[in-house]
Amino acid sequence: MLVLCSNGLSSKEILAYTRGKVCDCKMAALVVTADNEYKEKLTTVNVDEVKKALEYIIDKLSVNVKIEDLYVTYDGLEHVALISGTLPEGLKVEYSDNKLTNAGELTAVASFVEYDEVNYNKPEDLTTTIKINKAILTATVQSVQVKPGVTPEYKIVFSGFVNNETEEVLDEEVVFVDNLNGDYSKPGTYAIGIEPMSDNNYEIKPVGGILT
């Protein structure tokens, strides 16, 4: 609370001219916050009592910012967790582990430094989770037809690469499986597949083909 001499002046005039000084007259009380907003209270106080009191009793403000969890699917881009809200002048924020590109999870921390100790409560560190889920990649084995005794050439088509990526980014190479052990002399219809594949950024779902 800021105690100011009323002296018949308006609230704005009081704030401009008296600057919180106590004078020998009836007093009007203004409630003032640290962001200079105020309102006049419709009461008067005894001058002698005012002189014994503090001229300023101002509650510190709290910094109203937040940081939210970030959940996305892998897209080949860097994702950054940042605070939202308005920082008071002079308050700075420092981040640690707040950037993630590949599939995975980490805990980001926002720490506040160089804050206004006079007018603001010290903000607590804020933490949040950044999680990037694997993208779905479909691996389709193309069906092929050959004459008995001819070794087939298998091919695969991928669907689901992001950010112009290709098969070259995969952690493992494709290995075809047909259970014929290299013997292609017998006519018939056979299934073609691939061995299970693991990758850091893609969940690979195979689709088999047919050899005839």
PDB file of N, CA and C in Angstrom, residues 71-172:
ATOM      1  N   TYR A  71       4.919 -33.136 -27.912  1.00  0.00           N
ATOM      2  CA  TYR A  71       4.841 -34.492 -28.448  1.00  0.00           C
ATOM      3  C   TYR A  71       4.596 -34.415 -29.951  1.00  0.00           C
ATOM      4  N   VAL A  72       5.508 -34.966 -30.737  1.00  0.00           N
ATOM      5  CA  VAL A  72       5.387 -34.928 -32.194  1.00  0.00           C
ATOM      6  C   VAL A  72       5.840 -36.264 -32.777  1.00  0.00           C
ATOM      7  N   THR A  73       5.576 -36.429 -34.070  1.00  0.00           N
ATOM      8  CA  THR A  73       6.067 -37.590 -34.813  1.00  0.00           C
ATOM      9  C   THR A  73       7.283 -37.169 -35.624  1.00  0.00           C
ATOM     10  N   TYR A  74       8.240 -38.046 -35.729  1.00  0.00           N
ATOM     11  CA  TYR A  74       9.486 -37.719 -36.436  1.00  0.00           C
ATOM     12  C   TYR A  74       9.197 -37.166 -37.825  1.00  0.00           C
ATOM     13  N   ASP A  75       9.799 -35.999 -38.130  1.00  0.00           N
ATOM     14  CA  ASP A  75       9.637 -35.379 -39.437  1.00  0.00           C
ATOM     15  C   ASP A  75      10.955 -34.873 -40.007  1.00  0.00           C
ATOM     16  N   GLY A  76      12.060 -35.248 -39.342  1.00  0.00           N
ATOM     17  CA  GLY A  76      13.369 -34.835 -39.811  1.00  0.00           C
ATOM     18  C   GLY A  76      13.758 -33.423 -39.426  1.00  0.00           C
ATOM     19  N   LEU A  77      12.903 -32.728 -38.690  1.00  0.00           N
ATOM     20  CA  LEU A  77      13.163 -31.346 -38.307  1.00  0.00           C
ATOM     21  C   LEU A  77      13.495 -31.239 -36.823  1.00  0.00           C
ATOM     22  N   GLU A  78      14.156 -30.161 -36.446  1.00  0.00           N
ATOM     23  CA  GLU A  78      14.471 -29.912 -35.044  1.00  0.00           C
ATOM     24  C   GLU A  78      13.255 -29.315 -34.351  1.00  0.00           C
ATOM     25  N   HIS A  79      12.933 -29.855 -33.184  1.00  0.00           N
ATOM     26  CA  HIS A  79      11.816 -29.332 -32.398  1.00  0.00           C
ATOM     27  C   HIS A  79      12.365 -28.738 -31.102  1.00  0.00           C
ATOM     28  N   VAL A  80      11.857 -27.549 -30.765  1.00  0.00           N
ATOM     29  CA  VAL A  80      12.393 -26.782 -29.642  1.00  0.00           C
ATOM     30  C   VAL A  80      11.274 -26.437 -28.659  1.00  0.00           C
ATOM     31  N   ALA A  81      11.508 -26.691 -27.388  1.00  0.00           N
ATOM     32  CA  ALA A  81      10.548 -26.325 -26.338  1.00  0.00           C
ATOM     33  C   ALA A  81      10.910 -24.937 -25.810  1.00  0.00           C
ATOM     34  N   LEU A  82       9.942 -24.009 -25.849  1.00  0.00           N
ATOM     35  CA  LEU A  82      10.169 -22.640 -25.400  1.00  0.00           C
ATOM     36  C   LEU A  82       9.057 -22.222 -24.433  1.00  0.00           C
ATOM     37  N   ILE A  83       9.357 -21.254 -23.599  1.00  0.00           N
ATOM     38  CA  ILE A  83       8.345 -20.739 -22.688  1.00  0.00           C
ATOM     39  C   ILE A  83       7.333 -19.896 -23.467  1.00  0.00           C
ATOM     40  N   SER A  84       6.142 -19.768 -22.921  1.00  0.00           N
ATOM     41  CA  SER A  84       5.134 -18.876 -23.478  1.00  0.00           C
ATOM     42  C   SER A  84       4.731 -17.879 -22.397  1.00  0.00           C
ATOM     43  N   GLY A  85       4.389 -16.687 -22.817  1.00  0.00           N
ATOM     44  CA  GLY A  85       4.092 -15.618 -21.875  1.00  0.00           C
ATOM     45  C   GLY A  85       5.083 -14.481 -22.060  1.00  0.00           C
ATOM     46  N   THR A  86       4.874 -13.394 -21.343  1.00  0.00           N
ATOM     47  CA  THR A  86       5.713 -12.205 -21.489  1.00  0.00           C
ATOM     48  C   THR A  86       6.693 -12.098 -20.332  1.00  0.00           C
ATOM     49  N   LEU A  87       7.969 -12.020 -20.659  1.00  0.00           N
ATOM     50  CA  LEU A  87       8.995 -11.852 -19.628  1.00  0.00           C
ATOM     51  C   LEU A  87       9.103 -10.378 -19.251  1.00  0.00           C
ATOM     52  N   PRO A  88       9.163 -10.073 -17.962  1.00  0.00           N
ATOM     53  CA  PRO A  88       9.382  -8.684 -17.551  1.00  0.00           C
ATOM     54  C   PRO A  88      10.732  -8.183 -18.067  1.00  0.00           C
ATOM     55  N   GLU A  89      10.841  -6.881 -18.233  1.00  0.00           N
ATOM     56  CA  GLU A  89      12.091  -6.293 -18.712  1.00  0.00           C
ATOM     57  C   GLU A  89      13.236  -6.646 -17.770  1.00  0.00           C
ATOM     58  N   GLY A  90      14.341  -7.111 -18.317  1.00  0.00           N
ATOM     59  CA  GLY A  90      15.512  -7.453 -17.524  1.00  0.00           C
ATOM     60  C   GLY A  90      15.607  -8.911 -17.140  1.00  0.00           C
ATOM     61  N   LEU A  91      14.511  -9.652 -17.278  1.00  0.00           N
ATOM     62  CA  LEU A  91      14.523 -11.073 -16.933  1.00  0.00           C
ATOM     63  C   LEU A  91      14.928 -11.883 -18.157  1.00  0.00           C
ATOM     64  N   LYS A  92      15.898 -12.747 -17.990  1.00  0.00           N
ATOM     65  CA  LYS A  92      16.374 -13.580 -19.085  1.00  0.00           C
ATOM     66  C   LYS A  92      16.151 -15.050 -18.749  1.00  0.00           C
ATOM     67  N   VAL A  93      16.012 -15.859 -19.805  1.00  0.00           N
ATOM     68  CA  VAL A  93      15.799 -17.285 -19.616  1.00  0.00           C
ATOM     69  C   VAL A  93      16.900 -18.058 -20.328  1.00  0.00           C
ATOM     70  N   GLU A  94      17.383 -19.102 -19.686  1.00  0.00           N
ATOM     71  CA  GLU A  94      18.373 -19.986 -20.273  1.00  0.00           C
ATOM     72  C   GLU A  94      17.792 -21.393 -20.340  1.00  0.00           C
ATOM     73  N   TYR A  95      18.048 -22.094 -21.443  1.00  0.00           N
ATOM     74  CA  TYR A  95      17.495 -23.427 -21.658  1.00  0.00           C
ATOM     75  C   TYR A  95      18.597 -24.472 -21.630  1.00  0.00           C
ATOM     76  N   SER A  96      18.212 -25.672 -21.217  1.00  0.00           N
ATOM     77  CA  SER A  96      19.101 -26.829 -21.339  1.00  0.00           C
ATOM     78  C   SER A  96      18.278 -28.008 -21.829  1.00  0.00           C
ATOM     79  N   ASP A  97      18.843 -28.737 -22.790  1.00  0.00           N
ATOM     80  CA  ASP A  97      18.192 -29.925 -23.367  1.00  0.00           C
ATOM     81  C   ASP A  97      16.787 -29.620 -23.880  1.00  0.00           C
ATOM     82  N   ASN A  98      16.650 -28.525 -24.599  1.00  0.00           N
ATOM     83  CA  ASN A  98      15.309 -28.158 -25.090  1.00  0.00           C
ATOM     84  C   ASN A  98      15.171 -28.333 -26.598  1.00  0.00           C
ATOM     85  N   LYS A  99      16.122 -29.065 -27.226  1.00  0.00           N
ATOM     86  CA  LYS A  99      16.066 -29.285 -28.666  1.00  0.00           C
ATOM     87  C   LYS A  99      16.201 -30.774 -28.964  1.00  0.00           C
ATOM     88  N   LEU A 100      15.362 -31.250 -29.885  1.00  0.00           N
ATOM     89  CA  LEU A 100      15.394 -32.671 -30.238  1.00  0.00           C
ATOM     90  C   LEU A 100      15.002 -32.827 -31.704  1.00  0.00           C
ATOM     91  N   THR A 101      15.763 -33.651 -32.422  1.00  0.00           N
ATOM     92  CA  THR A 101      15.498 -33.888 -33.844  1.00  0.00           C
ATOM     93  C   THR A 101      15.112 -35.334 -34.111  1.00  0.00           C
ATOM     94  N   ASN A 102      15.878 -36.261 -33.582  1.00  0.00           N
ATOM     95  CA  ASN A 102      15.608 -37.680 -33.807  1.00  0.00           C
ATOM     96  C   ASN A 102      14.582 -38.210 -32.816  1.00  0.00           C
ATOM     97  N   ALA A 103      13.996 -39.345 -33.168  1.00  0.00           N
ATOM     98  CA  ALA A 103      13.001 -39.948 -32.286  1.00  0.00           C
ATOM     99  C   ALA A 103      13.627 -40.245 -30.919  1.00  0.00           C
ATOM    100  N   GLY A 104      12.877 -39.952 -29.879  1.00  0.00           N
ATOM    101  CA  GLY A 104      13.373 -40.153 -28.521  1.00  0.00           C
ATOM    102  C   GLY A 104      12.651 -39.230 -27.562  1.00  0.00           C
ATOM    103  N   GLU A 105      13.190 -39.130 -26.344  1.00  0.00           N
ATOM    104  CA  GLU A 105      12.547 -38.319 -25.304  1.00  0.00           C
ATOM    105  C   GLU A 105      13.605 -37.692 -24.418  1.00  0.00           C
ATOM    106  N   LEU A 106      13.375 -36.454 -24.024  1.00  0.00           N
ATOM    107  CA  LEU A 106      14.259 -35.798 -23.064  1.00  0.00           C
ATOM    108  C   LEU A 106      13.475 -34.794 -22.235  1.00  0.00           C
ATOM    109  N   THR A 107      14.086 -34.362 -21.142  1.00  0.00           N
ATOM    110  CA  THR A 107      13.476 -33.366 -20.257  1.00  0.00           C
ATOM    111  C   THR A 107      14.183 -32.035 -20.444  1.00  0.00           C
ATOM    112  N   ALA A 108      13.432 -31.034 -20.865  1.00  0.00           N
ATOM    113  CA  ALA A 108      13.983 -29.701 -21.074  1.00  0.00           C
ATOM    114  C   ALA A 108      13.807 -28.865 -19.814  1.00  0.00           C
ATOM    115  N   VAL A 109      14.755 -27.961 -19.565  1.00  0.00           N
ATOM    116  CA  VAL A 109      14.714 -27.094 -18.385  1.00  0.00           C
ATOM    117  C   VAL A 109      14.880 -25.644 -18.823  1.00  0.00           C
ATOM    118  N   ALA A 110      13.992 -24.785 -18.305  1.00  0.00           N
ATOM    119  CA  ALA A 110      14.103 -23.341 -18.523  1.00  0.00           C
ATOM    120  C   ALA A 110      14.448 -22.693 -17.179  1.00  0.00           C
ATOM    121  N   SER A 111      15.597 -22.030 -17.113  1.00  0.00           N
ATOM    122  CA  SER A 111      16.042 -21.362 -15.888  1.00  0.00           C
ATOM    123  C   SER A 111      16.041 -19.855 -16.101  1.00  0.00           C
ATOM    124  N   PHE A 112      15.650 -19.105 -15.070  1.00  0.00           N
ATOM    125  CA  PHE A 112      15.536 -17.653 -15.176  1.00  0.00           C
ATOM    126  C   PHE A 112      16.704 -16.990 -14.458  1.00  0.00           C
ATOM    127  N   VAL A 113      17.310 -16.027 -15.131  1.00  0.00           N
ATOM    128  CA  VAL A 113      18.489 -15.353 -14.590  1.00  0.00           C
ATOM    129  C   VAL A 113      18.305 -13.846 -14.731  1.00  0.00           C
ATOM    130  N   GLU A 114      19.079 -13.104 -13.953  1.00  0.00           N
ATOM    131  CA  GLU A 114      19.096 -11.642 -13.989  1.00  0.00           C
ATOM    132  C   GLU A 114      17.698 -11.053 -13.794  1.00  0.00           C
ATOM    133  N   TYR A 115      16.959 -11.590 -12.844  1.00  0.00           N
ATOM    134  CA  TYR A 115      15.603 -11.089 -12.615  1.00  0.00           C
ATOM    135  C   TYR A 115      15.625  -9.875 -11.673  1.00  0.00           C
ATOM    136  N   ASP A 116      14.547  -9.124 -11.661  1.00  0.00           N
ATOM    137  CA  ASP A 116      14.399  -7.937 -10.817  1.00  0.00           C
ATOM    138  C   ASP A 116      14.028  -8.382  -9.399  1.00  0.00           C
ATOM    139  N   GLU A 117      15.009  -8.433  -8.519  1.00  0.00           N
ATOM    140  CA  GLU A 117      14.787  -8.929  -7.159  1.00  0.00           C
ATOM    141  C   GLU A 117      13.889  -7.996  -6.353  1.00  0.00           C
ATOM    142  N   VAL A 118      13.840  -6.732  -6.724  1.00  0.00           N
ATOM    143  CA  VAL A 118      13.066  -5.759  -5.949  1.00  0.00           C
ATOM    144  C   VAL A 118      11.568  -5.941  -6.186  1.00  0.00           C
ATOM    145  N   ASN A 119      11.188  -6.104  -7.428  1.00  0.00           N
ATOM    146  CA  ASN A 119       9.766  -6.093  -7.771  1.00  0.00           C
ATOM    147  C   ASN A 119       9.171  -7.464  -8.094  1.00  0.00           C
ATOM    148  N   TYR A 120      10.016  -8.477  -8.266  1.00  0.00           N
ATOM    149  CA  TYR A 120       9.501  -9.785  -8.684  1.00  0.00           C
ATOM    150  C   TYR A 120      10.009 -10.899  -7.774  1.00  0.00           C
ATOM    151  N   ASN A 121       9.129 -11.860  -7.537  1.00  0.00           N
ATOM    152  CA  ASN A 121       9.560 -13.085  -6.866  1.00  0.00           C
ATOM    153  C   ASN A 121      10.447 -13.876  -7.811  1.00  0.00           C
ATOM    154  N   LYS A 122      11.418 -14.578  -7.256  1.00  0.00           N
ATOM    155  CA  LYS A 122      12.324 -15.367  -8.104  1.00  0.00           C
ATOM    156  C   LYS A 122      11.548 -16.506  -8.758  1.00  0.00           C
ATOM    157  N   PRO A 123      11.520 -16.572 -10.077  1.00  0.00           N
ATOM    158  CA  PRO A 123      10.794 -17.659 -10.750  1.00  0.00           C
ATOM    159  C   PRO A 123      11.495 -19.000 -10.548  1.00  0.00           C
ATOM    160  N   GLU A 124      10.717 -20.029 -10.351  1.00  0.00           N
ATOM    161  CA  GLU A 124      11.258 -21.371 -10.250  1.00  0.00           C
ATOM    162  C   GLU A 124      11.609 -21.884 -11.644  1.00  0.00           C
ATOM    163  N   ASP A 125      12.587 -22.801 -11.708  1.00  0.00           N
ATOM    164  CA  ASP A 125      12.900 -23.437 -12.983  1.00  0.00           C
ATOM    165  C   ASP A 125      11.672 -24.186 -13.498  1.00  0.00           C
ATOM    166  N   LEU A 126      11.482 -24.162 -14.800  1.00  0.00           N
ATOM    167  CA  LEU A 126      10.379 -24.877 -15.431  1.00  0.00           C
ATOM    168  C   LEU A 126      10.922 -26.066 -16.207  1.00  0.00           C
ATOM    169  N   THR A 127      10.250 -27.200 -16.113  1.00  0.00           N
ATOM    170  CA  THR A 127      10.665 -28.388 -16.848  1.00  0.00           C
ATOM    171  C   THR A 127       9.533 -28.872 -17.738  1.00  0.00           C
ATOM    172  N   THR A 128       9.894 -29.522 -18.815  1.00  0.00           N
ATOM    173  CA  THR A 128       8.895 -30.065 -19.729  1.00  0.00           C
ATOM    174  C   THR A 128       9.486 -31.267 -20.454  1.00  0.00           C
ATOM    175  N   THR A 129       8.631 -32.039 -21.085  1.00  0.00           N
ATOM    176  CA  THR A 129       9.060 -33.225 -21.826  1.00  0.00           C
ATOM    177  C   THR A 129       8.957 -32.978 -23.319  1.00  0.00           C
ATOM    178  N   ILE A 130      10.033 -33.326 -24.025  1.00  0.00           N
ATOM    179  CA  ILE A 130       9.992 -33.344 -25.484  1.00  0.00           C
ATOM    180  C   ILE A 130      10.063 -34.801 -25.919  1.00  0.00           C
ATOM    181  N   LYS A 131       9.081 -35.241 -26.678  1.00  0.00           N
ATOM    182  CA  LYS A 131       9.072 -36.625 -27.153  1.00  0.00           C
ATOM    183  C   LYS A 131       8.759 -36.657 -28.641  1.00  0.00           C
ATOM    184  N   ILE A 132       9.631 -37.323 -29.389  1.00  0.00           N
ATOM    185  CA  ILE A 132       9.418 -37.513 -30.817  1.00  0.00           C
ATOM    186  C   ILE A 132       9.197 -38.999 -31.070  1.00  0.00           C
ATOM    187  N   ASN A 133       8.015 -39.343 -31.546  1.00  0.00           N
ATOM    188  CA  ASN A 133       7.700 -40.739 -31.858  1.00  0.00           C
ATOM    189  C   ASN A 133       8.220 -41.103 -33.243  1.00  0.00           C
ATOM    190  N   LYS A 134       8.471 -42.393 -33.439  1.00  0.00           N
ATOM    191  CA  LYS A 134       8.946 -42.856 -34.739  1.00  0.00           C
ATOM    192  C   LYS A 134       7.859 -42.674 -35.802  1.00  0.00           C
ATOM    193  N   ALA A 135       8.291 -42.353 -37.012  1.00  0.00           N
ATOM    194  CA  ALA A 135       7.374 -42.270 -38.143  1.00  0.00           C
ATOM    195  C   ALA A 135       7.149 -43.679 -38.705  1.00  0.00           C
ATOM    196  N   ILE A 136       5.976 -43.916 -39.255  1.00  0.00           N
ATOM    197  CA  ILE A 136       5.654 -45.214 -39.845  1.00  0.00           C
ATOM    198  C   ILE A 136       6.216 -45.273 -41.267  1.00  0.00           C
ATOM    199  N   LEU A 137       6.967 -46.334 -41.546  1.00  0.00           N
ATOM    200  CA  LEU A 137       7.533 -46.548 -42.876  1.00  0.00           C
ATOM    201  C   LEU A 137       7.089 -47.921 -43.380  1.00  0.00           C
ATOM    202  N   THR A 138       6.372 -47.941 -44.489  1.00  0.00           N
ATOM    203  CA  THR A 138       5.903 -49.201 -45.077  1.00  0.00           C
ATOM    204  C   THR A 138       6.918 -49.694 -46.105  1.00  0.00           C
ATOM    205  N   ALA A 139       7.324 -50.955 -45.960  1.00  0.00           N
ATOM    206  CA  ALA A 139       8.289 -51.570 -46.882  1.00  0.00           C
ATOM    207  C   ALA A 139       7.575 -52.677 -47.648  1.00  0.00           C
ATOM    208  N   THR A 140       7.289 -52.426 -48.914  1.00  0.00           N
ATOM    209  CA  THR A 140       6.518 -53.366 -49.732  1.00  0.00           C
ATOM    210  C   THR A 140       7.428 -54.098 -50.711  1.00  0.00           C
ATOM    211  N   VAL A 141       7.457 -55.435 -50.614  1.00  0.00           N
ATOM    212  CA  VAL A 141       8.235 -56.252 -51.543  1.00  0.00           C
ATOM    213  C   VAL A 141       7.423 -56.407 -52.833  1.00  0.00           C
ATOM    214  N   GLN A 142       8.033 -56.085 -53.959  1.00  0.00           N
ATOM    215  CA  GLN A 142       7.347 -56.196 -55.237  1.00  0.00           C
ATOM    216  C   GLN A 142       7.283 -57.662 -55.690  1.00  0.00           C
ATOM    217  N   SER A 143       6.116 -58.067 -56.151  1.00  0.00           N
ATOM    218  CA  SER A 143       5.976 -59.429 -56.685  1.00  0.00           C
ATOM    219  C   SER A 143       6.751 -59.551 -57.995  1.00  0.00           C
ATOM    220  N   VAL A 144       7.219 -60.757 -58.258  1.00  0.00           N
ATOM    221  CA  VAL A 144       8.038 -60.975 -59.454  1.00  0.00           C
ATOM    222  C   VAL A 144       7.711 -62.330 -60.070  1.00  0.00           C
ATOM    223  N   GLN A 145       7.826 -62.408 -61.374  1.00  0.00           N
ATOM    224  CA  GLN A 145       7.568 -63.664 -62.093  1.00  0.00           C
ATOM    225  C   GLN A 145       8.789 -63.999 -62.949  1.00  0.00           C
ATOM    226  N   VAL A 146       9.294 -65.246 -62.819  1.00  0.00           N
ATOM    227  CA  VAL A 146      10.465 -65.686 -63.588  1.00  0.00           C
ATOM    228  C   VAL A 146      10.241 -67.107 -64.108  1.00  0.00           C
ATOM    229  N   LYS A 147      11.056 -67.498 -65.066  1.00  0.00           N
ATOM    230  CA  LYS A 147      11.015 -68.866 -65.568  1.00  0.00           C
ATOM    231  C   LYS A 147      11.757 -69.780 -64.605  1.00  0.00           C
ATOM    232  N   PRO A 148      11.365 -71.078 -64.516  1.00  0.00           N
ATOM    233  CA  PRO A 148      12.077 -72.021 -63.641  1.00  0.00           C
ATOM    234  C   PRO A 148      13.579 -72.025 -63.946  1.00  0.00           C
ATOM    235  N   GLY A 149      14.363 -72.013 -62.895  1.00  0.00           N
ATOM    236  CA  GLY A 149      15.807 -72.035 -63.034  1.00  0.00           C
ATOM    237  C   GLY A 149      16.441 -70.673 -63.117  1.00  0.00           C
ATOM    238  N   VAL A 150      15.631 -69.598 -63.221  1.00  0.00           N
ATOM    239  CA  VAL A 150      16.159 -68.234 -63.288  1.00  0.00           C
ATOM    240  C   VAL A 150      16.102 -67.600 -61.898  1.00  0.00           C
ATOM    241  N   THR A 151      17.231 -67.076 -61.467  1.00  0.00           N
ATOM    242  CA  THR A 151      17.280 -66.428 -60.146  1.00  0.00           C
ATOM    243  C   THR A 151      16.547 -65.092 -60.189  1.00  0.00           C
ATOM    244  N   PRO A 152      15.522 -64.906 -59.353  1.00  0.00           N
ATOM    245  CA  PRO A 152      14.757 -63.655 -59.382  1.00  0.00           C
ATOM    246  C   PRO A 152      15.540 -62.498 -58.755  1.00  0.00           C
ATOM    247  N   GLU A 153      15.221 -61.291 -59.182  1.00  0.00           N
ATOM    248  CA  GLU A 153      15.801 -60.081 -58.607  1.00  0.00           C
ATOM    249  C   GLU A 153      14.703 -59.367 -57.820  1.00  0.00           C
ATOM    250  N   TYR A 154      14.856 -59.342 -56.527  1.00  0.00           N
ATOM    251  CA  TYR A 154      13.817 -58.771 -55.681  1.00  0.00           C
ATOM    252  C   TYR A 154      14.020 -57.260 -55.519  1.00  0.00           C
ATOM    253  N   LYS A 155      12.911 -56.575 -55.423  1.00  0.00           N
ATOM    254  CA  LYS A 155      12.941 -55.131 -55.200  1.00  0.00           C
ATOM    255  C   LYS A 155      11.937 -54.768 -54.114  1.00  0.00           C
ATOM    256  N   ILE A 156      12.194 -53.631 -53.476  1.00  0.00           N
ATOM    257  CA  ILE A 156      11.309 -53.169 -52.401  1.00  0.00           C
ATOM    258  C   ILE A 156      10.984 -51.701 -52.612  1.00  0.00           C
ATOM    259  N   VAL A 157       9.786 -51.316 -52.232  1.00  0.00           N
ATOM    260  CA  VAL A 157       9.355 -49.925 -52.345  1.00  0.00           C
ATOM    261  C   VAL A 157       8.986 -49.425 -50.956  1.00  0.00           C
ATOM    262  N   PHE A 158       9.578 -48.309 -50.570  1.00  0.00           N
ATOM    263  CA  PHE A 158       9.289 -47.714 -49.260  1.00  0.00           C
ATOM    264  C   PHE A 158       8.285 -46.577 -49.420  1.00  0.00           C
ATOM    265  N   SER A 159       7.398 -46.462 -48.439  1.00  0.00           N
ATOM    266  CA  SER A 159       6.428 -45.378 -48.415  1.00  0.00           C
ATOM    267  C   SER A 159       6.352 -44.811 -46.998  1.00  0.00           C
ATOM    268  N   GLY A 160       6.623 -43.522 -46.863  1.00  0.00           N
ATOM    269  CA  GLY A 160       6.545 -42.896 -45.548  1.00  0.00           C
ATOM    270  C   GLY A 160       7.784 -42.119 -45.143  1.00  0.00           C
ATOM    271  N   PHE A 161       8.795 -42.062 -46.014  1.00  0.00           N
ATOM    272  CA  PHE A 161       9.958 -41.248 -45.687  1.00  0.00           C
ATOM    273  C   PHE A 161       9.549 -39.777 -45.559  1.00  0.00           C
ATOM    274  N   VAL A 162      10.180 -39.059 -44.645  1.00  0.00           N
ATOM    275  CA  VAL A 162       9.870 -37.646 -44.418  1.00  0.00           C
ATOM    276  C   VAL A 162      11.061 -36.780 -44.788  1.00  0.00           C
ATOM    277  N   ASN A 163      10.783 -35.522 -45.045  1.00  0.00           N
ATOM    278  CA  ASN A 163      11.817 -34.518 -45.272  1.00  0.00           C
ATOM    279  C   ASN A 163      12.802 -34.936 -46.369  1.00  0.00           C
ATOM    280  N   ASN A 164      12.272 -35.566 -47.419  1.00  0.00           N
ATOM    281  CA  ASN A 164      13.071 -35.983 -48.581  1.00  0.00           C
ATOM    282  C   ASN A 164      14.132 -37.027 -48.251  1.00  0.00           C
ATOM    283  N   GLU A 165      13.952 -37.760 -47.160  1.00  0.00           N
ATOM    284  CA  GLU A 165      14.896 -38.821 -46.828  1.00  0.00           C
ATOM    285  C   GLU A 165      14.664 -40.028 -47.732  1.00  0.00           C
ATOM    286  N   THR A 166      15.687 -40.883 -47.817  1.00  0.00           N
ATOM    287  CA  THR A 166      15.622 -42.076 -48.654  1.00  0.00           C
ATOM    288  C   THR A 166      16.096 -43.281 -47.856  1.00  0.00           C
ATOM    289  N   GLU A 167      16.164 -44.417 -48.536  1.00  0.00           N
ATOM    290  CA  GLU A 167      16.593 -45.664 -47.909  1.00  0.00           C
ATOM    291  C   GLU A 167      17.987 -45.563 -47.307  1.00  0.00           C
ATOM    292  N   GLU A 168      18.766 -44.609 -47.771  1.00  0.00           N
ATOM    293  CA  GLU A 168      20.142 -44.459 -47.289  1.00  0.00           C
ATOM    294  C   GLU A 168      20.212 -44.078 -45.812  1.00  0.00           C
ATOM    295  N   VAL A 169      19.166 -43.499 -45.264  1.00  0.00           N
ATOM    296  CA  VAL A 169      19.222 -43.071 -43.864  1.00  0.00           C
ATOM    297  C   VAL A 169      18.912 -44.215 -42.901  1.00  0.00           C
ATOM    298  N   LEU A 170      18.416 -45.326 -43.384  1.00  0.00           N
ATOM    299  CA  LEU A 170      18.030 -46.429 -42.501  1.00  0.00           C
ATOM    300  C   LEU A 170      19.251 -47.048 -41.824  1.00  0.00           C
ATOM    301  N   ASP A 171      19.049 -47.497 -40.606  1.00  0.00           N
ATOM    302  CA  ASP A 171      20.146 -48.071 -39.833  1.00  0.00           C
ATOM    303  C   ASP A 171      20.536 -49.465 -40.325  1.00  0.00           C
ATOM    304  N   GLU A 172      19.620 -50.176 -40.961  1.00  0.00           N
ATOM    305  CA  GLU A 172      19.889 -51.535 -41.428  1.00  0.00           C
ATOM    306  C   GLU A 172      19.516 -51.677 -42.902  1.00  0.00           C
TER     307      GLU A 172
END
